[in-house]
PDB file of C-alpha atoms in Angstrom:
ATOM      1  CA  UNK A  13      14.617 -11.519 -18.894  1.00 54.00           C
ATOM      2  CA  UNK A  14      12.442 -12.574 -15.936  1.00 56.00           C
ATOM      3  CA  UNK A  15      10.766  -9.796 -14.060  1.00 63.00           C
ATOM      4  CA  UNK A  16      11.807  -9.080 -10.473  1.00 76.00           C
ATOM      5  CA  UNK A  17       9.137 -10.010  -7.880  1.00 85.00           C
ATOM      6  CA  UNK A  18       8.339  -6.328  -7.205  1.00 90.00           C
ATOM      7  CA  UNK A  19       7.703  -5.758 -10.912  1.00 91.00           C
ATOM      8  CA  UNK A  20       5.485  -8.829 -11.156  1.00 94.00           C
ATOM      9  CA  UNK A  21       3.535  -7.617  -8.178  1.00 95.00           C
ATOM     10  CA  UNK A  22       3.132  -4.147  -9.701  1.00 95.00           C
ATOM     11  CA  UNK A  23       1.634  -5.791 -12.786  1.00 96.00           C
ATOM     12  CA  UNK A  24      -0.870  -7.674 -10.584  1.00 96.00           C
ATOM     13  CA  UNK A  25      -1.708  -4.472  -8.742  1.00 96.00           C
ATOM     14  CA  UNK A  26      -2.237  -2.708 -12.072  1.00 96.00           C
ATOM     15  CA  UNK A  27      -4.686  -5.441 -13.179  1.00 97.00           C
ATOM     16  CA  UNK A  28      -6.540  -5.104  -9.852  1.00 97.00           C
ATOM     17  CA  UNK A  29      -6.694  -1.305 -10.197  1.00 96.00           C
ATOM     18  CA  UNK A  30      -8.103  -1.614 -13.743  1.00 96.00           C
ATOM     19  CA  UNK A  31     -10.741  -4.099 -12.541  1.00 96.00           C
ATOM     20  CA  UNK A  32     -11.785  -1.743  -9.713  1.00 96.00           C
ATOM     21  CA  UNK A  33     -11.556   1.417 -11.833  1.00 95.00           C
ATOM     22  CA  UNK A  34      -8.832   2.918  -9.666  1.00 95.00           C
ATOM     23  CA  UNK A  35      -6.171   3.560 -12.273  1.00 94.00           C
ATOM     24  CA  UNK A  36      -6.452   7.343 -12.060  1.00 93.00           C
ATOM     25  CA  UNK A  37      -6.429   7.484  -8.240  1.00 95.00           C
ATOM     26  CA  UNK A  38      -3.537   9.105  -6.407  1.00 95.00           C
ATOM     27  CA  UNK A  39      -3.193   8.126  -2.730  1.00 96.00           C
ATOM     28  CA  UNK A  40      -0.655   8.091   0.058  1.00 97.00           C
ATOM     29  CA  UNK A  41      -0.108   4.544   1.297  1.00 98.00           C
ATOM     30  CA  UNK A  42       0.996   3.499   4.769  1.00 98.00           C
ATOM     31  CA  UNK A  43       1.380   0.213   6.631  1.00 98.00           C
ATOM     32  CA  UNK A  44       1.049  -0.335  10.344  1.00 98.00           C
ATOM     33  CA  UNK A  45       2.649  -3.534  11.561  1.00 98.00           C
ATOM     34  CA  UNK A  46       1.776  -5.364  14.778  1.00 97.00           C
ATOM     35  CA  UNK A  47       5.057  -6.147  16.579  1.00 97.00           C
ATOM     36  CA  UNK A  48       3.590  -7.793  19.648  1.00 96.00           C
ATOM     37  CA  UNK A  49       5.047 -10.997  21.112  1.00 95.00           C
ATOM     38  CA  UNK A  50       2.877 -13.328  19.070  1.00 93.00           C
ATOM     39  CA  UNK A  51       4.263 -11.835  15.862  1.00 95.00           C
ATOM     40  CA  UNK A  52       7.883 -12.744  16.698  1.00 95.00           C
ATOM     41  CA  UNK A  53       8.032 -15.842  14.424  1.00 94.00           C
ATOM     42  CA  UNK A  54       6.599 -13.914  11.470  1.00 94.00           C
ATOM     43  CA  UNK A  55       9.326 -11.258  11.834  1.00 96.00           C
ATOM     44  CA  UNK A  56      12.094 -13.836  12.175  1.00 95.00           C
ATOM     45  CA  UNK A  57      10.978 -16.093   9.282  1.00 95.00           C
ATOM     46  CA  UNK A  58      10.691 -13.336   6.671  1.00 95.00           C
ATOM     47  CA  UNK A  59       6.873 -13.187   6.449  1.00 94.00           C
ATOM     48  CA  UNK A  60       6.742  -9.552   7.586  1.00 96.00           C
ATOM     49  CA  UNK A  61       9.460  -8.552   5.095  1.00 95.00           C
ATOM     50  CA  UNK A  62       7.383 -10.246   2.384  1.00 94.00           C
ATOM     51  CA  UNK A  63       4.252  -8.365   3.506  1.00 96.00           C
ATOM     52  CA  UNK A  64       6.148  -5.038   3.277  1.00 96.00           C
ATOM     53  CA  UNK A  65       7.315  -5.878  -0.263  1.00 96.00           C
ATOM     54  CA  UNK A  66       3.767  -6.885  -1.308  1.00 96.00           C
ATOM     55  CA  UNK A  67       2.258  -3.671   0.020  1.00 97.00           C
ATOM     56  CA  UNK A  68       5.118  -1.613  -1.507  1.00 97.00           C
ATOM     57  CA  UNK A  69       3.789  -2.682  -4.930  1.00 96.00           C
ATOM     58  CA  UNK A  70       0.463  -0.998  -4.044  1.00 97.00           C
ATOM     59  CA  UNK A  71       2.260   2.189  -2.945  1.00 97.00           C
ATOM     60  CA  UNK A  72       4.305   2.183  -6.152  1.00 95.00           C
ATOM     61  CA  UNK A  73       1.073   2.467  -8.149  1.00 95.00           C
ATOM     62  CA  UNK A  74      -0.851   4.899  -5.938  1.00 95.00           C
ATOM     63  CA  UNK A  75       1.775   7.271  -4.546  1.00 90.00           C
ATOM     64  CA  UNK A  76       3.469   9.792  -6.815  1.00 83.00           C
ATOM     65  CA  UNK A  77       6.830   9.192  -5.139  1.00 88.00           C
ATOM     66  CA  UNK A  78       6.283   5.457  -4.778  1.00 92.00           C
ATOM     67  CA  UNK A  79       6.917   5.496  -1.040  1.00 95.00           C
ATOM     68  CA  UNK A  80       5.318   3.270   1.576  1.00 97.00           C
ATOM     69  CA  UNK A  81       5.075   4.886   5.014  1.00 98.00           C
ATOM     70  CA  UNK A  82       5.700   2.455   7.871  1.00 98.00           C
ATOM     71  CA  UNK A  83       4.807   2.201  11.564  1.00 98.00           C
ATOM     72  CA  UNK A  84       5.242  -0.640  14.081  1.00 98.00           C
ATOM     73  CA  UNK A  85       3.554  -0.940  17.416  1.00 98.00           C
ATOM     74  CA  UNK A  86       3.059  -2.975  20.560  1.00 97.00           C
ATOM     75  CA  UNK A  87       2.361  -0.980  23.762  1.00 96.00           C
ATOM     76  CA  UNK A  88       4.585   1.708  22.196  1.00 97.00           C
ATOM     77  CA  UNK A  89       4.903   2.714  18.541  1.00 98.00           C
ATOM     78  CA  UNK A  90       7.623   3.811  16.163  1.00 98.00           C
ATOM     79  CA  UNK A  91       7.241   5.776  12.926  1.00 98.00           C
ATOM     80  CA  UNK A  92       9.909   4.400  10.623  1.00 98.00           C
ATOM     81  CA  UNK A  93      11.614   5.684   7.465  1.00 97.00           C
ATOM     82  CA  UNK A  94       9.446   5.200   4.397  1.00 97.00           C
ATOM     83  CA  UNK A  95      10.389   2.317   2.134  1.00 97.00           C
ATOM     84  CA  UNK A  96      10.757   2.523  -1.652  1.00 95.00           C
ATOM     85  CA  UNK A  97      11.761   0.260  -4.502  1.00 93.00           C
ATOM     86  CA  UNK A  98      15.347   1.471  -4.035  1.00 92.00           C
ATOM     87  CA  UNK A  99      15.746   0.324  -0.431  1.00 92.00           C
ATOM     88  CA  UNK A 100      13.203  -2.402   0.425  1.00 94.00           C
ATOM     89  CA  UNK A 101      15.738  -5.221   0.527  1.00 93.00           C
ATOM     90  CA  UNK A 102      16.251  -6.356   4.141  1.00 94.00           C
ATOM     91  CA  UNK A 103      14.091  -3.422   5.359  1.00 97.00           C
ATOM     92  CA  UNK A 104      12.578  -5.349   8.271  1.00 97.00           C
ATOM     93  CA  UNK A 105      15.957  -6.683   9.404  1.00 97.00           C
ATOM     94  CA  UNK A 106      17.732  -3.365   9.089  1.00 96.00           C
ATOM     95  CA  UNK A 107      15.092  -0.909  10.224  1.00 97.00           C
ATOM     96  CA  UNK A 108      13.120  -2.965  12.735  1.00 97.00           C
ATOM     97  CA  UNK A 109      14.854  -6.070  14.122  1.00 97.00           C
ATOM     98  CA  UNK A 110      18.332  -4.473  14.288  1.00 97.00           C
ATOM     99  CA  UNK A 111      16.969  -1.208  15.793  1.00 97.00           C
ATOM    100  CA  UNK A 112      17.321  -1.399  19.574  1.00 96.00           C
ATOM    101  CA  UNK A 113      15.306   1.841  19.978  1.00 96.00           C
ATOM    102  CA  UNK A 114      12.119   0.109  18.754  1.00 97.00           C
ATOM    103  CA  UNK A 115       9.924  -1.370  21.491  1.00 96.00           C
ATOM    104  CA  UNK A 116       9.051  -4.868  20.320  1.00 96.00           C
ATOM    105  CA  UNK A 117       7.313  -8.114  21.224  1.00 96.00           C
ATOM    106  CA  UNK A 118       5.226  -6.685  24.064  1.00 95.00           C
ATOM    107  CA  UNK A 119       1.460  -6.410  24.393  1.00 95.00           C
ATOM    108  CA  UNK A 120      -0.838  -4.477  21.996  1.00 95.00           C
ATOM    109  CA  UNK A 121      -2.225  -0.943  22.239  1.00 96.00           C
ATOM    110  CA  UNK A 122      -3.511   0.446  18.931  1.00 97.00           C
ATOM    111  CA  UNK A 123      -4.843   3.983  19.635  1.00 97.00           C
ATOM    112  CA  UNK A 124      -1.423   5.717  20.084  1.00 98.00           C
ATOM    113  CA  UNK A 125      -0.096   4.545  16.700  1.00 98.00           C
ATOM    114  CA  UNK A 126      -3.420   5.360  15.034  1.00 98.00           C
ATOM    115  CA  UNK A 127      -3.277   8.892  16.457  1.00 98.00           C
ATOM    116  CA  UNK A 128       0.238   9.267  15.043  1.00 98.00           C
ATOM    117  CA  UNK A 129      -0.946   8.133  11.603  1.00 98.00           C
ATOM    118  CA  UNK A 130      -3.708  10.760  11.766  1.00 98.00           C
ATOM    119  CA  UNK A 131      -1.194  13.384  12.917  1.00 98.00           C
ATOM    120  CA  UNK A 132       1.175  12.716  10.044  1.00 98.00           C
ATOM    121  CA  UNK A 133      -1.441  13.011   7.299  1.00 97.00           C
ATOM    122  CA  UNK A 134      -3.725  15.680   8.723  1.00 96.00           C
ATOM    123  CA  UNK A 135      -1.401  17.979  10.693  1.00 96.00           C
ATOM    124  CA  UNK A 136       2.173  17.517   9.473  1.00 97.00           C
ATOM    125  CA  UNK A 137       1.452  16.738   5.807  1.00 94.00           C
ATOM    126  CA  UNK A 138      -2.100  17.837   5.122  1.00 90.00           C
ATOM    127  CA  UNK A 139      -2.259  17.551   1.330  1.00 88.00           C
ATOM    128  CA  UNK A 140      -5.928  16.589   0.934  1.00 84.00           C
ATOM    129  CA  UNK A 141      -4.805  13.472  -1.032  1.00 93.00           C
ATOM    130  CA  UNK A 142      -6.590  10.263   0.055  1.00 97.00           C
ATOM    131  CA  UNK A 143      -4.665   8.078   2.470  1.00 97.00           C
ATOM    132  CA  UNK A 144      -4.841   4.266   2.323  1.00 98.00           C
ATOM    133  CA  UNK A 145      -3.641   2.602   5.556  1.00 98.00           C
ATOM    134  CA  UNK A 146      -3.124  -1.133   5.715  1.00 98.00           C
ATOM    135  CA  UNK A 147      -3.120  -2.292   9.337  1.00 97.00           C
ATOM    136  CA  UNK A 148      -1.684  -5.758   9.960  1.00 96.00           C
ATOM    137  CA  UNK A 149      -2.743  -7.380  13.273  1.00 94.00           C
ATOM    138  CA  UNK A 150      -2.562 -10.954  14.505  1.00 91.00           C
ATOM    139  CA  UNK A 151      -4.744 -10.774  17.566  1.00 82.00           C
ATOM    140  CA  UNK A 152      -7.333  -8.833  19.451  1.00 78.00           C
ATOM    141  CA  UNK A 153      -7.282  -5.058  19.360  1.00 90.00           C
ATOM    142  CA  UNK A 154      -8.256  -2.823  22.295  1.00 90.00           C
ATOM    143  CA  UNK A 155     -11.842  -1.556  22.193  1.00 91.00           C
ATOM    144  CA  UNK A 156     -10.947   2.180  22.204  1.00 93.00           C
ATOM    145  CA  UNK A 157      -9.891   1.872  18.544  1.00 94.00           C
ATOM    146  CA  UNK A 158     -13.597   2.189  17.753  1.00 93.00           C
ATOM    147  CA  UNK A 159     -13.592   5.725  19.203  1.00 95.00           C
ATOM    148  CA  UNK A 160     -10.489   6.621  17.188  1.00 96.00           C
ATOM    149  CA  UNK A 161     -11.989   5.314  13.950  1.00 96.00           C
ATOM    150  CA  UNK A 162     -15.296   7.048  14.557  1.00 96.00           C
ATOM    151  CA  UNK A 163     -13.559  10.404  15.225  1.00 96.00           C
ATOM    152  CA  UNK A 164     -11.305   9.902  12.198  1.00 96.00           C
ATOM    153  CA  UNK A 165     -14.220   9.435   9.761  1.00 97.00           C
ATOM    154  CA  UNK A 166     -13.977  13.112   8.844  1.00 97.00           C
ATOM    155  CA  UNK A 167     -10.331  12.687   7.802  1.00 97.00           C
ATOM    156  CA  UNK A 168      -9.112  11.656   4.347  1.00 97.00           C
ATOM    157  CA  UNK A 169      -7.914   8.304   5.685  1.00 98.00           C
ATOM    158  CA  UNK A 170      -9.228   4.807   4.896  1.00 98.00           C
ATOM    159  CA  UNK A 171      -8.221   2.060   7.359  1.00 98.00           C
ATOM    160  CA  UNK A 172      -7.923  -1.437   5.882  1.00 97.00           C
ATOM    161  CA  UNK A 173      -7.406  -3.924   8.740  1.00 96.00           C
ATOM    162  CA  UNK A 174      -5.976  -7.295   7.887  1.00 95.00           C
ATOM    163  CA  UNK A 175      -6.185 -10.001  10.558  1.00 93.00           C
ATOM    164  CA  UNK A 176      -3.645 -12.774  10.252  1.00 92.00           C
ATOM    165  CA  UNK A 177      -3.543 -16.018  12.208  1.00 85.00           C
ATOM    166  CA  UNK A 178      -6.186 -17.682  14.331  1.00 81.00           C
ATOM    167  CA  UNK A 179      -7.566 -15.082  16.763  1.00 82.00           C
ATOM    168  CA  UNK A 180     -11.288 -14.273  16.758  1.00 80.00           C
ATOM    169  CA  UNK A 181     -10.864 -10.531  15.850  1.00 87.00           C
ATOM    170  CA  UNK A 182     -14.099  -9.732  17.573  1.00 87.00           C
ATOM    171  CA  UNK A 183     -13.652  -5.928  17.642  1.00 88.00           C
ATOM    172  CA  UNK A 184     -12.391  -5.674  14.062  1.00 89.00           C
ATOM    173  CA  UNK A 185     -15.351  -7.703  12.745  1.00 87.00           C
ATOM    174  CA  UNK A 186     -17.644  -4.929  14.050  1.00 86.00           C
ATOM    175  CA  UNK A 187     -15.964  -2.151  11.985  1.00 83.00           C
ATOM    176  CA  UNK A 188     -18.414  -2.265   9.113  1.00 76.00           C
ATOM    177  CA  UNK A 189     -21.485  -1.887  11.339  1.00 81.00           C
ATOM    178  CA  UNK A 190     -20.189   0.868  13.620  1.00 88.00           C
ATOM    179  CA  UNK A 191     -22.585   3.801  13.693  1.00 88.00           C
ATOM    180  CA  UNK A 192     -22.039   7.520  14.153  1.00 90.00           C
ATOM    181  CA  UNK A 193     -19.631   8.077  11.227  1.00 95.00           C
ATOM    182  CA  UNK A 194     -20.062  10.456   8.305  1.00 94.00           C
ATOM    183  CA  UNK A 195     -18.664   7.690   6.031  1.00 96.00           C
ATOM    184  CA  UNK A 196     -17.648   4.042   6.512  1.00 95.00           C
ATOM    185  CA  UNK A 197     -13.885   4.613   6.789  1.00 97.00           C
ATOM    186  CA  UNK A 198     -12.682   1.118   7.778  1.00 96.00           C
ATOM    187  CA  UNK A 199     -12.809  -2.454   6.548  1.00 95.00           C
ATOM    188  CA  UNK A 200     -11.547  -5.778   7.867  1.00 94.00           C
ATOM    189  CA  UNK A 201     -10.742  -9.145   6.382  1.00 94.00           C
ATOM    190  CA  UNK A 202      -9.041 -12.164   7.813  1.00 93.00           C
ATOM    191  CA  UNK A 203      -6.333 -14.439   6.361  1.00 92.00           C
ATOM    192  CA  UNK A 204      -5.317 -17.599   8.258  1.00 89.00           C
ATOM    193  CA  UNK A 205      -1.956 -17.628   6.474  1.00 90.00           C
ATOM    194  CA  UNK A 206      -0.928 -14.451   4.719  1.00 91.00           C
ATOM    195  CA  UNK A 207       2.212 -16.101   3.327  1.00 90.00           C
ATOM    196  CA  UNK A 208       0.030 -18.694   1.546  1.00 93.00           C
ATOM    197  CA  UNK A 209      -2.329 -16.120   0.082  1.00 95.00           C
ATOM    198  CA  UNK A 210      -1.676 -15.303  -3.599  1.00 96.00           C
ATOM    199  CA  UNK A 211      -0.860 -11.752  -4.624  1.00 96.00           C
ATOM    200  CA  UNK A 212      -4.018 -11.713  -6.790  1.00 97.00           C
ATOM    201  CA  UNK A 213      -6.251 -12.571  -3.844  1.00 97.00           C
ATOM    202  CA  UNK A 214      -4.432 -10.265  -1.444  1.00 97.00           C
ATOM    203  CA  UNK A 215      -4.710  -7.207  -3.710  1.00 97.00           C
ATOM    204  CA  UNK A 216      -8.302  -7.978  -4.597  1.00 97.00           C
ATOM    205  CA  UNK A 217      -9.274  -8.068  -0.915  1.00 97.00           C
ATOM    206  CA  UNK A 218      -7.106  -5.083   0.054  1.00 97.00           C
ATOM    207  CA  UNK A 219      -8.780  -2.929  -2.541  1.00 97.00           C
ATOM    208  CA  UNK A 220     -12.314  -4.271  -2.156  1.00 96.00           C
ATOM    209  CA  UNK A 221     -13.847  -1.444  -0.144  1.00 96.00           C
ATOM    210  CA  UNK A 222     -11.428   1.415  -0.922  1.00 97.00           C
ATOM    211  CA  UNK A 223     -13.377   2.449  -4.094  1.00 97.00           C
ATOM    212  CA  UNK A 224     -16.707   2.881  -2.230  1.00 97.00           C
ATOM    213  CA  UNK A 225     -14.947   4.901   0.493  1.00 97.00           C
ATOM    214  CA  UNK A 226     -13.364   7.167  -2.160  1.00 97.00           C
ATOM    215  CA  UNK A 227     -16.786   7.818  -3.661  1.00 97.00           C
ATOM    216  CA  UNK A 228     -18.456   8.541  -0.297  1.00 97.00           C
ATOM    217  CA  UNK A 229     -15.536  10.671   0.952  1.00 96.00           C
ATOM    218  CA  UNK A 230     -15.622  12.733  -2.238  1.00 95.00           C
ATOM    219  CA  UNK A 231     -19.370  13.273  -1.957  1.00 95.00           C
ATOM    220  CA  UNK A 232     -18.933  14.471   1.658  1.00 95.00           C
ATOM    221  CA  UNK A 233     -15.975  16.689   0.596  1.00 94.00           C
ATOM    222  CA  UNK A 234     -13.558  14.868   2.894  1.00 94.00           C
ATOM    223  CA  UNK A 235     -11.184  14.368  -0.052  1.00 92.00           C
ATOM    224  CA  UNK A 236     -10.526  16.362  -3.233  1.00 79.00           C
ATOM    225  CA  UNK A 237     -10.033  14.454  -6.474  1.00 70.00           C
TER     226      UNK A 237
END
């Protein structure tokens, strides 16, 4: 019997984890989705749903309850119900596009949603377990995110920014060289077309810098493993 796409992706994630010596790591996994106006086509054509499913495979391997926490943002943000293997089908349509309460397709403002991510994992649910946040963005981010990331370096949260599309991502490209942090807690890579990127390449890039952050964060006693 052919494997379902989610099961195939979990196999690819497992291979990636073995390659990067991450098979024994437990982590909370969250995704922050840009829902500004320029993202409208990617929501309507199913690309964002596909991204959620691809990242869910990572959460299924890292998180003991297999849940992927979800946020969307433009000038406002919404913290959405977590998604699991039981309910991922049509998640974007049902939870985001059909939800009139969600502010969508406006301009971008990242710090408020980032502060809510920090609040969830360090105030509301402070477990000490590492947190892996995948932040999908298709354009410029506001410069104050640098201040948020610098202040959050003491928290057990790693921020993996993924730029999609054809913007210059000037601020995000500077993340690796930002000074004044106890550990390097953020990484960025750019994909012109995320839908055309293979699962193997996506997972390899997503998990490229997470291992070195885990090591540094453990040495600085930011996380307990």
